[in-house]
Amino acid sequence: MKTLLITLILGCTLALNGCQCNDGRIPDDDMEHQPNAYKSPEEALKQTQERLHLLLNENQRKVFGLASDEEIQQLTTKLAVPISYLQLERLGDTARIQTDDGYWYGLGNGDATKIGISVERAGDVWIQSTIGMKKFVQATSRHTGVTRLVEVPGLELSFVELTENGRISYAPIADYADAKLSADRRYAWPELLRILEGYRVQLERKFGDDFTKGNLER
């Protein structure tokens, strides 16, 4: 679980690929928020929505196609799915992929999802984690049957879980060339796990302790 300190920073320097701190936001999508603690994910979402028009500056509104305070205040939840965070040391723990560590809410108007808000558990409370998440917005709009978001923070990779006719597969939210993962492909969990393990080994060999101890900035 990421610490509360991390959740206070909504903009990230690695803004083009996935993950909680690398989720497709561009530099103009940076924003900060005050510490928060709520009894439920629904309450965290409600409180964030109510002040969203105050949090977004002009550049951020342009990024997400939001023209006015009125439009922002009229946004409704188009999609709500759980988020699972997979730690490197527990990639093979299949139960972890079905653990609800947080929730992602896609807000929009009409049929279009415009912007995302995520909340996550922090001890006994729920906190607003991120606002924006453009790559997630694009991925959930591109695919049908999204039932979960899966993040691997140690590898800076993010996926949407897709359920169709009782079959579950996973699609990257972006192309990850170094990991040999394509956003146009769907992966069964055993295949994806092999790729993730291989990528982890590759990074360990290349960067050694800097990667293992989490000191690497990629």
PDB file of C-alpha atoms in Angstrom:
ATOM      1  CA  MET A   1       0.000   0.000   0.000  1.00  0.00           C
ATOM      2  CA  LYS A   2       1.325   3.349  -0.964  1.00  0.00           C
ATOM      3  CA  THR A   3       1.721   5.805   1.869  1.00  0.00           C
ATOM      4  CA  LEU A   4      -0.457   8.800   2.525  1.00  0.00           C
ATOM      5  CA  LEU A   5       2.444  11.038   1.509  1.00  0.00           C
ATOM      6  CA  ILE A   6       2.400   9.610  -1.993  1.00  0.00           C
ATOM      7  CA  THR A   7      -1.306  10.229  -2.341  1.00  0.00           C
ATOM      8  CA  LEU A   8      -0.793  13.930  -1.729  1.00  0.00           C
ATOM      9  CA  ILE A   9       0.938  14.310  -5.082  1.00  0.00           C
ATOM     10  CA  LEU A  10      -1.462  13.989  -7.998  1.00  0.00           C
ATOM     11  CA  GLY A  11       0.928  14.961 -10.784  1.00  0.00           C
ATOM     12  CA  CYS A  12       3.824  12.657 -11.621  1.00  0.00           C
ATOM     13  CA  THR A  13       6.985  13.135 -13.601  1.00  0.00           C
ATOM     14  CA  LEU A  14       6.551   9.884 -15.515  1.00  0.00           C
ATOM     15  CA  ALA A  15       3.381  10.824 -17.300  1.00  0.00           C
ATOM     16  CA  LEU A  16       3.001   8.768 -20.450  1.00  0.00           C
ATOM     17  CA  ASN A  17       2.581   5.099 -19.456  1.00  0.00           C
ATOM     18  CA  GLY A  18       0.580   3.458 -16.676  1.00  0.00           C
ATOM     19  CA  CYS A  19       0.354   2.968 -12.962  1.00  0.00           C
ATOM     20  CA  GLN A  20      -0.805   5.123 -10.127  1.00  0.00           C
ATOM     21  CA  CYS A  21       2.035   7.592 -10.534  1.00  0.00           C
ATOM     22  CA  ASN A  22       2.435   7.109 -14.265  1.00  0.00           C
ATOM     23  CA  ASP A  23      -1.076   6.887 -15.563  1.00  0.00           C
ATOM     24  CA  GLY A  24      -1.133   8.859 -18.768  1.00  0.00           C
ATOM     25  CA  ARG A  25      -1.397  12.308 -17.291  1.00  0.00           C
ATOM     26  CA  ILE A  26       0.498  15.002 -19.075  1.00  0.00           C
ATOM     27  CA  PRO A  27       2.321  17.882 -17.354  1.00  0.00           C
ATOM     28  CA  ASP A  28      -0.766  20.099 -17.508  1.00  0.00           C
ATOM     29  CA  ASP A  29      -2.631  17.401 -15.579  1.00  0.00           C
ATOM     30  CA  ASP A  30      -0.783  18.110 -12.327  1.00  0.00           C
ATOM     31  CA  MET A  31      -2.822  19.029  -9.293  1.00  0.00           C
ATOM     32  CA  GLU A  32      -2.525  18.818  -5.530  1.00  0.00           C
ATOM     33  CA  HIS A  33      -5.180  18.181  -2.903  1.00  0.00           C
ATOM     34  CA  GLN A  34      -5.545  18.426   0.841  1.00  0.00           C
ATOM     35  CA  PRO A  35      -5.210  15.429   3.183  1.00  0.00           C
ATOM     36  CA  ASN A  36      -8.462  13.535   3.417  1.00  0.00           C
ATOM     37  CA  ALA A  37      -9.968  10.590   5.248  1.00  0.00           C
ATOM     38  CA  TYR A  38     -13.435   9.127   4.736  1.00  0.00           C
ATOM     39  CA  LYS A  39     -15.447   6.237   6.126  1.00  0.00           C
ATOM     40  CA  SER A  40     -16.264   4.720   2.736  1.00  0.00           C
ATOM     41  CA  PRO A  41     -15.119   4.907  -0.908  1.00  0.00           C
ATOM     42  CA  GLU A  42     -18.500   6.368  -1.821  1.00  0.00           C
ATOM     43  CA  GLU A  43     -18.036   9.223   0.627  1.00  0.00           C
ATOM     44  CA  ALA A  44     -14.520   9.891  -0.691  1.00  0.00           C
ATOM     45  CA  LEU A  45     -15.897  10.064  -4.237  1.00  0.00           C
ATOM     46  CA  LYS A  46     -18.818  12.305  -3.244  1.00  0.00           C
ATOM     47  CA  GLN A  47     -16.606  14.813  -1.444  1.00  0.00           C
ATOM     48  CA  THR A  48     -14.127  14.907  -4.337  1.00  0.00           C
ATOM     49  CA  GLN A  49     -16.870  15.414  -6.911  1.00  0.00           C
ATOM     50  CA  GLU A  50     -18.354  18.289  -4.951  1.00  0.00           C
ATOM     51  CA  ARG A  51     -15.090  20.261  -5.086  1.00  0.00           C
ATOM     52  CA  LEU A  52     -13.795  19.026  -8.428  1.00  0.00           C
ATOM     53  CA  HIS A  53     -14.616  22.324 -10.159  1.00  0.00           C
ATOM     54  CA  LEU A  54     -12.356  24.034  -7.612  1.00  0.00           C
ATOM     55  CA  LEU A  55      -9.470  21.603  -8.105  1.00  0.00           C
ATOM     56  CA  LEU A  56      -9.185  21.800 -11.899  1.00  0.00           C
ATOM     57  CA  ASN A  57      -7.408  24.754 -13.444  1.00  0.00           C
ATOM     58  CA  GLU A  58      -7.903  25.984 -16.992  1.00  0.00           C
ATOM     59  CA  ASN A  59      -5.207  23.786 -18.544  1.00  0.00           C
ATOM     60  CA  GLN A  60      -6.503  20.678 -16.800  1.00  0.00           C
ATOM     61  CA  ARG A  61     -10.022  21.400 -17.990  1.00  0.00           C
ATOM     62  CA  LYS A  62      -8.755  21.591 -21.568  1.00  0.00           C
ATOM     63  CA  VAL A  63      -6.940  18.261 -21.214  1.00  0.00           C
ATOM     64  CA  PHE A  64     -10.147  16.517 -20.174  1.00  0.00           C
ATOM     65  CA  GLY A  65     -12.539  18.428 -22.391  1.00  0.00           C
ATOM     66  CA  LEU A  66     -14.402  20.142 -19.565  1.00  0.00           C
ATOM     67  CA  ALA A  67     -15.650  23.587 -20.559  1.00  0.00           C
ATOM     68  CA  SER A  68     -17.241  25.074 -17.442  1.00  0.00           C
ATOM     69  CA  ASP A  69     -17.979  24.756 -13.738  1.00  0.00           C
ATOM     70  CA  GLU A  70     -21.523  23.764 -14.656  1.00  0.00           C
ATOM     71  CA  GLU A  71     -20.338  20.889 -16.848  1.00  0.00           C
ATOM     72  CA  ILE A  72     -17.986  19.636 -14.141  1.00  0.00           C
ATOM     73  CA  GLN A  73     -20.725  19.789 -11.502  1.00  0.00           C
ATOM     74  CA  GLN A  74     -23.044  17.786 -13.754  1.00  0.00           C
ATOM     75  CA  LEU A  75     -20.607  14.889 -14.232  1.00  0.00           C
ATOM     76  CA  THR A  76     -21.983  11.519 -13.212  1.00  0.00           C
ATOM     77  CA  THR A  77     -20.351   8.153 -12.585  1.00  0.00           C
ATOM     78  CA  LYS A  78     -20.177   6.159 -15.825  1.00  0.00           C
ATOM     79  CA  LEU A  79     -18.020   3.322 -14.532  1.00  0.00           C
ATOM     80  CA  ALA A  80     -16.971   2.104 -11.087  1.00  0.00           C
ATOM     81  CA  VAL A  81     -14.485  -0.758 -10.818  1.00  0.00           C
ATOM     82  CA  PRO A  82     -12.153  -2.053  -8.088  1.00  0.00           C
ATOM     83  CA  ILE A  83      -8.379  -1.598  -8.239  1.00  0.00           C
ATOM     84  CA  SER A  84      -5.846  -4.270  -7.297  1.00  0.00           C
ATOM     85  CA  TYR A  85      -2.209  -3.470  -6.557  1.00  0.00           C
ATOM     86  CA  LEU A  86       0.201  -6.329  -7.237  1.00  0.00           C
ATOM     87  CA  GLN A  87       3.496  -6.246  -5.353  1.00  0.00           C
ATOM     88  CA  LEU A  88       6.573  -7.689  -7.030  1.00  0.00           C
ATOM     89  CA  GLU A  89       7.203 -10.224  -4.291  1.00  0.00           C
ATOM     90  CA  ARG A  90       3.639 -11.540  -4.635  1.00  0.00           C
ATOM     91  CA  LEU A  91       3.077 -11.621  -8.381  1.00  0.00           C
ATOM     92  CA  GLY A  92       2.264 -15.318  -8.252  1.00  0.00           C
ATOM     93  CA  ASP A  93      -0.385 -14.874  -5.562  1.00  0.00           C
ATOM     94  CA  THR A  94      -3.523 -15.263  -7.667  1.00  0.00           C
ATOM     95  CA  ALA A  95      -5.750 -14.197  -4.756  1.00  0.00           C
ATOM     96  CA  ARG A  96      -4.142 -10.745  -4.777  1.00  0.00           C
ATOM     97  CA  ILE A  97      -5.496  -9.979  -8.213  1.00  0.00           C
ATOM     98  CA  GLN A  98      -9.031 -10.203  -6.817  1.00  0.00           C
ATOM     99  CA  THR A  99      -8.340  -8.039  -3.760  1.00  0.00           C
ATOM    100  CA  ASP A 100     -10.075  -4.663  -3.755  1.00  0.00           C
ATOM    101  CA  ASP A 101      -7.387  -2.190  -2.659  1.00  0.00           C
ATOM    102  CA  GLY A 102      -9.219   0.798  -4.081  1.00  0.00           C
ATOM    103  CA  TYR A 103     -11.839   1.913  -6.571  1.00  0.00           C
ATOM    104  CA  TRP A 104     -11.689   3.828  -9.825  1.00  0.00           C
ATOM    105  CA  TYR A 105     -14.588   5.993 -10.935  1.00  0.00           C
ATOM    106  CA  GLY A 106     -14.966   7.235 -14.485  1.00  0.00           C
ATOM    107  CA  LEU A 107     -16.989  10.454 -14.591  1.00  0.00           C
ATOM    108  CA  GLY A 108     -18.637  11.839 -17.678  1.00  0.00           C
ATOM    109  CA  ASN A 109     -21.718  13.139 -19.367  1.00  0.00           C
ATOM    110  CA  GLY A 110     -23.865  11.480 -22.007  1.00  0.00           C
ATOM    111  CA  ASP A 111     -22.064   8.338 -23.163  1.00  0.00           C
ATOM    112  CA  ALA A 112     -18.568   9.757 -22.785  1.00  0.00           C
ATOM    113  CA  THR A 113     -16.227   9.287 -19.824  1.00  0.00           C
ATOM    114  CA  LYS A 114     -14.216  12.468 -19.343  1.00  0.00           C
ATOM    115  CA  ILE A 115     -12.086  12.136 -16.206  1.00  0.00           C
ATOM    116  CA  GLY A 116     -11.177   9.571 -13.567  1.00  0.00           C
ATOM    117  CA  ILE A 117     -11.021   9.644  -9.782  1.00  0.00           C
ATOM    118  CA  SER A 118      -9.487   6.894  -7.687  1.00  0.00           C
ATOM    119  CA  VAL A 119      -9.852   6.266  -3.963  1.00  0.00           C
ATOM    120  CA  GLU A 120      -7.972   3.719  -1.888  1.00  0.00           C
ATOM    121  CA  ARG A 121      -7.882   2.180   1.524  1.00  0.00           C
ATOM    122  CA  ALA A 122      -5.426   3.650   4.041  1.00  0.00           C
ATOM    123  CA  GLY A 123      -5.724   1.689   7.256  1.00  0.00           C
ATOM    124  CA  ASP A 124      -9.271   2.086   8.553  1.00  0.00           C
ATOM    125  CA  VAL A 125     -10.223   4.961   6.247  1.00  0.00           C
ATOM    126  CA  TRP A 126     -10.562   5.724   2.552  1.00  0.00           C
ATOM    127  CA  ILE A 127      -8.678   8.517   0.842  1.00  0.00           C
ATOM    128  CA  GLN A 128      -8.904  10.283  -2.474  1.00  0.00           C
ATOM    129  CA  SER A 129      -5.833   9.078  -4.342  1.00  0.00           C
ATOM    130  CA  THR A 130      -5.697  10.563  -7.837  1.00  0.00           C
ATOM    131  CA  ILE A 131      -7.637  12.789 -10.190  1.00  0.00           C
ATOM    132  CA  GLY A 132      -7.228  12.706 -13.945  1.00  0.00           C
ATOM    133  CA  MET A 133      -5.840   9.329 -15.011  1.00  0.00           C
ATOM    134  CA  LYS A 134      -6.263   9.984 -18.712  1.00  0.00           C
ATOM    135  CA  LYS A 135      -4.764   6.661 -19.827  1.00  0.00           C
ATOM    136  CA  PHE A 136      -7.315   4.840 -17.703  1.00  0.00           C
ATOM    137  CA  VAL A 137     -10.104   6.937 -19.187  1.00  0.00           C
ATOM    138  CA  GLN A 138      -8.923   6.054 -22.686  1.00  0.00           C
ATOM    139  CA  ALA A 139      -8.539   2.352 -21.886  1.00  0.00           C
ATOM    140  CA  THR A 140     -11.969   2.007 -20.286  1.00  0.00           C
ATOM    141  CA  SER A 141     -13.510   3.836 -23.227  1.00  0.00           C
ATOM    142  CA  ARG A 142     -11.670   1.633 -25.718  1.00  0.00           C
ATOM    143  CA  HIS A 143     -12.706  -1.684 -24.151  1.00  0.00           C
ATOM    144  CA  THR A 144     -16.073  -3.115 -23.155  1.00  0.00           C
ATOM    145  CA  GLY A 145     -16.543  -5.402 -20.190  1.00  0.00           C
ATOM    146  CA  VAL A 146     -13.994  -3.707 -17.906  1.00  0.00           C
ATOM    147  CA  THR A 147     -14.371  -5.273 -14.450  1.00  0.00           C
ATOM    148  CA  ARG A 148     -11.171  -4.230 -12.663  1.00  0.00           C
ATOM    149  CA  LEU A 149      -7.994  -2.157 -12.905  1.00  0.00           C
ATOM    150  CA  VAL A 150      -4.753  -3.928 -12.035  1.00  0.00           C
ATOM    151  CA  GLU A 151      -1.569  -2.034 -11.216  1.00  0.00           C
ATOM    152  CA  VAL A 152       1.963  -3.319 -10.704  1.00  0.00           C
ATOM    153  CA  PRO A 153       3.659  -0.301  -9.086  1.00  0.00           C
ATOM    154  CA  GLY A 154       7.113  -1.904  -8.923  1.00  0.00           C
ATOM    155  CA  LEU A 155       7.118  -2.351 -12.702  1.00  0.00           C
ATOM    156  CA  GLU A 156       5.112   0.796 -13.504  1.00  0.00           C
ATOM    157  CA  LEU A 157       2.564  -1.212 -15.487  1.00  0.00           C
ATOM    158  CA  SER A 158      -1.232  -0.972 -15.473  1.00  0.00           C
ATOM    159  CA  PHE A 159      -3.958  -3.146 -16.978  1.00  0.00           C
ATOM    160  CA  VAL A 160      -7.691  -3.355 -17.384  1.00  0.00           C
ATOM    161  CA  GLU A 161      -9.345  -6.653 -16.542  1.00  0.00           C
ATOM    162  CA  LEU A 162     -11.905  -7.649 -19.164  1.00  0.00           C
ATOM    163  CA  THR A 163     -14.680 -10.185 -18.683  1.00  0.00           C
ATOM    164  CA  GLU A 164     -16.465 -11.540 -21.746  1.00  0.00           C
ATOM    165  CA  ASN A 165     -18.616 -14.668 -21.875  1.00  0.00           C
ATOM    166  CA  GLY A 166     -17.247 -15.759 -18.532  1.00  0.00           C
ATOM    167  CA  ARG A 167     -13.631 -15.492 -19.700  1.00  0.00           C
ATOM    168  CA  ILE A 168     -11.203 -13.085 -18.057  1.00  0.00           C
ATOM    169  CA  SER A 169      -8.308 -11.417 -19.858  1.00  0.00           C
ATOM    170  CA  TYR A 170      -6.045  -8.422 -19.273  1.00  0.00           C
ATOM    171  CA  ALA A 171      -5.150  -5.553 -21.592  1.00  0.00           C
ATOM    172  CA  PRO A 172      -2.356  -3.019 -20.947  1.00  0.00           C
ATOM    173  CA  ILE A 173      -3.602   0.567 -20.763  1.00  0.00           C
ATOM    174  CA  ALA A 174      -0.723   1.566 -23.066  1.00  0.00           C
ATOM    175  CA  ASP A 175       2.046  -0.038 -25.111  1.00  0.00           C
ATOM    176  CA  TYR A 176       4.948  -1.081 -22.869  1.00  0.00           C
ATOM    177  CA  ALA A 177       7.705  -1.765 -25.373  1.00  0.00           C
ATOM    178  CA  ASP A 178      10.370  -2.666 -22.802  1.00  0.00           C
ATOM    179  CA  ALA A 179       8.073  -5.297 -21.298  1.00  0.00           C
ATOM    180  CA  LYS A 180       6.939  -6.467 -24.759  1.00  0.00           C
ATOM    181  CA  LEU A 181       3.296  -5.720 -23.956  1.00  0.00           C
ATOM    182  CA  SER A 182       0.861  -4.300 -26.502  1.00  0.00           C
ATOM    183  CA  ALA A 183      -2.277  -2.309 -25.728  1.00  0.00           C
ATOM    184  CA  ASP A 184      -3.912  -4.005 -28.724  1.00  0.00           C
ATOM    185  CA  ARG A 185      -3.607  -7.480 -27.206  1.00  0.00           C
ATOM    186  CA  ARG A 186      -5.502  -9.319 -24.506  1.00  0.00           C
ATOM    187  CA  TYR A 187      -3.540 -11.619 -22.231  1.00  0.00           C
ATOM    188  CA  ALA A 188      -4.696 -14.559 -20.157  1.00  0.00           C
ATOM    189  CA  TRP A 189      -3.402 -14.360 -16.593  1.00  0.00           C
ATOM    190  CA  PRO A 190      -0.860 -17.241 -16.867  1.00  0.00           C
ATOM    191  CA  GLU A 191       0.681 -15.656 -19.969  1.00  0.00           C
ATOM    192  CA  LEU A 192       0.715 -12.185 -18.420  1.00  0.00           C
ATOM    193  CA  LEU A 193       2.302 -13.522 -15.235  1.00  0.00           C
ATOM    194  CA  ARG A 194       5.136 -15.099 -17.244  1.00  0.00           C
ATOM    195  CA  ILE A 195       5.755 -11.779 -19.009  1.00  0.00           C
ATOM    196  CA  LEU A 196       5.723  -9.829 -15.742  1.00  0.00           C
ATOM    197  CA  GLU A 197       8.127 -12.268 -14.082  1.00  0.00           C
ATOM    198  CA  GLY A 198      10.431 -12.089 -17.090  1.00  0.00           C
ATOM    199  CA  TYR A 199      10.374  -8.298 -17.067  1.00  0.00           C
ATOM    200  CA  ARG A 200      11.095  -8.228 -13.333  1.00  0.00           C
ATOM    201  CA  VAL A 201      14.127 -10.494 -13.814  1.00  0.00           C
ATOM    202  CA  GLN A 202      15.291  -8.328 -16.724  1.00  0.00           C
ATOM    203  CA  LEU A 203      15.195  -5.178 -14.582  1.00  0.00           C
ATOM    204  CA  GLU A 204      16.915  -6.889 -11.657  1.00  0.00           C
ATOM    205  CA  ARG A 205      19.768  -7.970 -13.900  1.00  0.00           C
ATOM    206  CA  LYS A 206      20.069  -4.569 -15.501  1.00  0.00           C
ATOM    207  CA  PHE A 207      19.799  -2.341 -12.430  1.00  0.00           C
ATOM    208  CA  GLY A 208      20.614  -4.631  -9.491  1.00  0.00           C
ATOM    209  CA  ASP A 209      19.977  -3.288  -5.997  1.00  0.00           C
ATOM    210  CA  ASP A 210      18.662   0.042  -7.269  1.00  0.00           C
ATOM    211  CA  PHE A 211      15.678  -1.806  -8.722  1.00  0.00           C
ATOM    212  CA  THR A 212      15.301  -4.366  -5.939  1.00  0.00           C
ATOM    213  CA  LYS A 213      15.273  -1.707  -3.217  1.00  0.00           C
ATOM    214  CA  GLY A 214      12.949   0.608  -5.115  1.00  0.00           C
ATOM    215  CA  ASN A 215      15.537   3.334  -5.627  1.00  0.00           C
ATOM    216  CA  LEU A 216      15.322   3.301  -9.405  1.00  0.00           C
ATOM    217  CA  GLU A 217      13.723   6.183 -11.298  1.00  0.00           C
ATOM    218  CA  ARG A 218      12.706   5.084 -14.771  1.00  0.00           C
TER     219      ARG A 218
END
